[in-house]
Amino acid sequence: MDALDGLDALNWSGLLCAYGPADTVPDLLRRVLDEDATSRSAALEDLWGTVWHQGTVFECTPLVVPFLVNLATNPEGDDDTRAQVALLLTSVATATSFVLPHDQQMRRPAWLREPGETTPARDLTVESQPAVAACVATLVHGATNAPPATRAGLVAVLAAVATDLPTTAVAALRPLDDDDDERLATAACLTRMLTEDGVTDDVLLRLAEVDVDAADYLASIGGWPVGVRAVELVRELAERVATEQAR
């Protein structure tokens, strides 16, 4: 099936992205499939900034998710491109702010709001995460059959929706415990622990020792809930593995 099947059925110009109407989104998604690596890279960079901008998601973001999932799990796609799309999906599922249609004020999800902060009519971070979780079966199958960089990226996506993973998905991740790259093995193990709500501060600090830069990042978000920090650690480890594998 075409990875972008149904793309033109949506009214993208009636949805908002980081820069106004999201009418550029279909072209960016198509260019991610371009045979030219430079064109793919440029499209991906623009896509990141359009549907997820510095941690913020927009009205169009949840609707982009199924197409990103198809691109990330497309076996005919370039490994580096698929990995970057997977990391974009991870960022979408873990967004820390959102902008509602016709409202320029940046808002934060419930766990980041200050006491007394207004509760918005909609929470686009809440809408974005379930959009990714709805594609778990496709993501798991893609992860078990993916080349190295993509596999790392998809592990990060699965961590972001860990509470929605079925037992079959958890079992599918177990072989990654023996991966030659200790960072990916750690990321997979931590993802499984997230499904069991078994992550503690002590465990997180110990696992972070596998990568000094990831450990430093973890320290910088020390005030966040432990589950959120665990997902962030998986993403950091997966991103480093994916970047090195794609070279």
Coordinates of C-alpha atoms in Angstrom, one line a residue:
M1 CA 0.0 0.0 0.0
D2 CA 1.1 3.5 -0.7
A3 CA 2.7 5.0 2.4
L4 CA 0.8 8.3 1.8
D5 CA -2.5 6.7 0.8
G6 CA -5.3 9.1 1.8
L7 CA -3.1 12.1 2.1
D8 CA -5.1 14.3 -0.3
A9 CA -8.4 13.4 1.3
L10 CA -7.6 15.7 4.3
N11 CA -8.3 19.5 4.2
W12 CA -4.7 20.5 5.1
S13 CA -5.3 24.2 4.3
G14 CA -8.1 24.1 7.0
L15 CA -5.7 22.9 9.7
L16 CA -3.0 25.0 11.4
C17 CA 0.7 24.2 11.7
A18 CA 3.6 26.2 13.2
Y19 CA 3.4 28.8 10.4
G20 CA -0.3 29.1 9.6
P21 CA -2.3 26.8 7.3
A22 CA -0.8 23.3 7.0
D23 CA -1.1 23.2 3.2
T24 CA 2.6 22.6 2.8
V25 CA 2.5 19.3 4.8
P26 CA 1.5 17.0 1.8
D27 CA 4.4 18.2 -0.3
L28 CA 6.8 17.8 2.6
L29 CA 5.6 14.2 3.2
R30 CA 6.0 13.4 -0.5
R31 CA 9.5 14.8 -0.6
V32 CA 10.5 12.5 2.3
L33 CA 10.2 9.8 -0.3
D34 CA 12.4 11.5 -2.8
E35 CA 15.2 9.5 -4.3
D36 CA 17.6 12.4 -3.8
A37 CA 19.1 12.4 -0.3
T38 CA 19.5 16.2 -0.1
S39 CA 15.8 16.7 -1.0
R40 CA 14.8 14.1 1.6
S41 CA 16.9 15.8 4.3
A42 CA 15.6 19.3 3.5
A43 CA 12.0 18.0 3.6
L44 CA 12.5 16.3 6.9
E45 CA 14.0 19.4 8.5
D46 CA 11.0 21.5 7.3
L47 CA 8.6 18.9 8.4
W48 CA 10.0 18.8 11.9
G49 CA 9.6 22.6 12.2
T50 CA 6.1 22.6 10.7
V51 CA 4.3 19.9 12.8
W52 CA 6.6 19.9 15.9
H53 CA 8.4 23.1 16.6
Q54 CA 10.7 23.2 19.6
G55 CA 8.5 20.8 21.6
T56 CA 5.2 22.4 20.5
V57 CA 2.5 20.5 18.5
F58 CA -0.3 22.0 16.5
E59 CA -3.8 21.2 15.1
C60 CA -2.4 19.3 12.1
T61 CA 0.0 17.2 14.2
P62 CA -2.2 14.3 15.2
L63 CA -3.4 13.9 11.6
V64 CA 0.2 13.7 10.3
V65 CA 1.0 10.7 12.6
P66 CA -0.4 7.8 10.5
F67 CA 1.6 9.0 7.5
L68 CA 4.8 9.3 9.5
V69 CA 4.2 5.8 10.9
N70 CA 3.9 4.5 7.3
L71 CA 7.1 6.3 6.3
A72 CA 9.1 5.1 9.3
T73 CA 8.0 1.4 8.8
N74 CA 8.3 1.5 5.0
P75 CA 10.8 -1.4 4.2
E76 CA 11.8 0.3 0.9
G77 CA 12.8 3.5 2.6
D78 CA 16.3 4.8 3.3
D79 CA 17.5 3.7 6.8
D80 CA 18.6 7.2 7.9
T81 CA 15.4 8.8 6.7
R82 CA 13.2 6.2 8.4
A83 CA 15.1 6.7 11.7
Q84 CA 14.6 10.4 11.6
V85 CA 10.9 10.0 10.9
A86 CA 10.7 7.7 13.9
L87 CA 12.4 10.2 16.1
L88 CA 10.0 12.9 14.9
L89 CA 7.1 10.5 15.9
T90 CA 8.8 10.2 19.3
S91 CA 8.9 13.9 19.7
V92 CA 5.3 14.3 18.7
A93 CA 4.3 11.7 21.3
T94 CA 6.3 13.5 24.0
A95 CA 5.5 17.1 23.2
T96 CA 5.8 19.6 26.0
S97 CA 3.6 22.4 24.7
F98 CA 0.8 23.1 22.1
V99 CA -0.9 25.9 20.3
L100 CA -4.6 25.7 19.7
P101 CA -6.3 26.9 16.5
H102 CA -6.9 30.6 16.4
D103 CA -5.0 31.1 19.7
Q104 CA -1.4 32.2 19.5
Q105 CA -0.7 31.4 23.2
M106 CA 1.6 28.5 23.8
R107 CA 0.1 26.1 26.4
R108 CA 1.5 23.3 28.4
P109 CA 0.2 19.8 29.2
A110 CA -1.3 19.1 32.6
W111 CA 1.9 17.7 34.2
L112 CA 3.8 20.9 33.4
R113 CA 1.1 23.5 34.3
E114 CA 1.6 25.7 37.4
P115 CA -1.0 25.7 40.1
G116 CA -3.9 27.9 39.1
E117 CA -2.9 27.9 35.4
T118 CA -5.9 27.9 33.1
T119 CA -7.0 24.5 31.7
P120 CA -7.5 24.8 27.9
A121 CA -10.5 23.5 26.0
R122 CA -8.3 21.0 24.2
D123 CA -4.9 19.6 24.9
L124 CA -3.1 18.7 21.6
T125 CA -0.4 16.8 23.4
V126 CA -3.1 14.5 24.7
E127 CA -4.4 14.1 21.2
S128 CA -1.0 13.5 19.6
Q129 CA 0.2 10.7 21.9
P130 CA -2.8 8.5 21.4
A131 CA -2.5 9.0 17.6
V132 CA 0.9 7.4 17.9
A133 CA -0.3 4.7 20.3
A134 CA -3.1 3.7 17.8
C135 CA -0.3 2.5 15.4
V136 CA 1.5 0.3 17.9
A137 CA 1.0 -2.9 15.9
T138 CA 2.6 -1.4 12.8
L139 CA 5.4 0.1 14.8
V140 CA 6.3 -3.1 16.6
H141 CA 6.4 -5.1 13.4
G142 CA 8.5 -2.4 11.8
A143 CA 11.0 -2.5 14.8
T144 CA 11.6 -6.2 14.7
N145 CA 12.3 -6.1 10.9
A146 CA 14.1 -2.8 10.6
P147 CA 17.7 -2.0 9.8
P148 CA 19.9 -0.6 12.6
A149 CA 19.2 3.2 12.6
T150 CA 15.5 2.7 12.0
R151 CA 15.3 0.1 14.7
A152 CA 16.8 2.5 17.3
G153 CA 14.3 5.2 16.3
L154 CA 11.4 2.9 16.5
V155 CA 12.4 1.7 20.0
A156 CA 12.2 5.4 21.0
V157 CA 8.7 5.6 19.6
L158 CA 7.6 2.5 21.5
A159 CA 9.0 4.0 24.7
A160 CA 6.9 7.1 24.2
V161 CA 3.7 4.9 24.1
A162 CA 4.9 2.2 26.5
T163 CA 1.8 2.2 28.6
D164 CA -0.2 1.1 25.5
L165 CA 2.1 -1.8 24.4
P166 CA 0.6 -5.2 24.4
T167 CA 2.5 -8.2 25.9
T168 CA 3.4 -9.3 22.4
A169 CA 5.2 -6.0 21.8
V170 CA 7.1 -6.3 25.0
A171 CA 8.2 -9.8 24.0
A172 CA 9.3 -8.6 20.6
L173 CA 11.7 -6.1 22.3
R174 CA 13.4 -8.7 24.5
P175 CA 15.9 -9.9 21.9
L176 CA 17.3 -6.3 21.7
D177 CA 18.7 -6.9 25.2
D178 CA 21.6 -8.7 23.5
D179 CA 22.2 -5.9 20.9
D180 CA 25.9 -5.2 20.4
D181 CA 25.3 -1.5 21.1
E182 CA 24.9 -1.2 24.9
R183 CA 22.9 2.0 24.5
L184 CA 20.3 0.3 22.3
A185 CA 20.1 -2.7 24.6
T186 CA 19.6 -0.3 27.6
A187 CA 16.9 1.7 25.6
A188 CA 15.0 -1.5 24.9
C189 CA 15.3 -2.8 28.5
L190 CA 14.0 0.6 29.8
T191 CA 11.1 0.5 27.4
R192 CA 10.0 -2.8 28.7
M193 CA 10.4 -1.6 32.2
L194 CA 8.1 1.4 31.4
T195 CA 5.4 -1.1 30.4
E196 CA 5.5 -2.6 33.8
D197 CA 5.7 0.7 35.7
G198 CA 9.0 -0.5 37.1
V199 CA 11.2 2.5 36.7
T200 CA 12.6 4.2 39.8
D201 CA 15.0 7.1 40.2
D202 CA 17.8 4.8 41.2
V203 CA 17.2 2.5 38.2
L204 CA 17.1 5.5 35.9
L205 CA 20.4 6.9 37.2
R206 CA 22.1 3.6 36.9
L207 CA 20.9 2.9 33.3
A208 CA 21.9 6.5 32.3
E209 CA 25.6 5.6 33.0
V210 CA 25.8 3.9 29.7
D211 CA 26.2 7.3 28.0
V212 CA 27.7 10.4 29.7
D213 CA 25.9 12.9 27.4
A214 CA 22.5 11.2 28.0
A215 CA 23.2 11.2 31.7
D216 CA 23.9 14.9 31.6
Y217 CA 20.6 15.5 29.8
L218 CA 18.8 13.4 32.4
A219 CA 20.2 15.6 35.1
S220 CA 18.9 18.7 33.4
I221 CA 15.3 17.5 33.6
G222 CA 15.5 16.2 37.1
G223 CA 12.3 17.9 38.1
W224 CA 10.2 16.0 35.6
P225 CA 8.2 12.8 36.6
V226 CA 10.3 9.7 36.6
G227 CA 8.3 8.1 33.8
V228 CA 8.7 11.2 31.5
R229 CA 12.5 11.2 32.2
A230 CA 12.7 7.5 31.4
V231 CA 11.1 8.1 28.0
E232 CA 13.5 11.0 27.4
L233 CA 16.5 8.8 28.3
V234 CA 15.4 6.2 25.7
R235 CA 15.0 8.9 23.1
E236 CA 18.4 10.3 23.8
L237 CA 20.1 6.9 23.6
A238 CA 18.2 5.9 20.5
E239 CA 19.0 9.2 18.8
R240 CA 22.8 8.6 19.4
V241 CA 22.6 5.1 18.1
A242 CA 20.5 6.1 15.0
T243 CA 22.9 9.0 14.1
E244 CA 26.0 6.8 14.3
Q245 CA 24.4 3.9 12.4
A246 CA 23.4 6.1 9.6
R247 CA 26.9 7.5 8.9

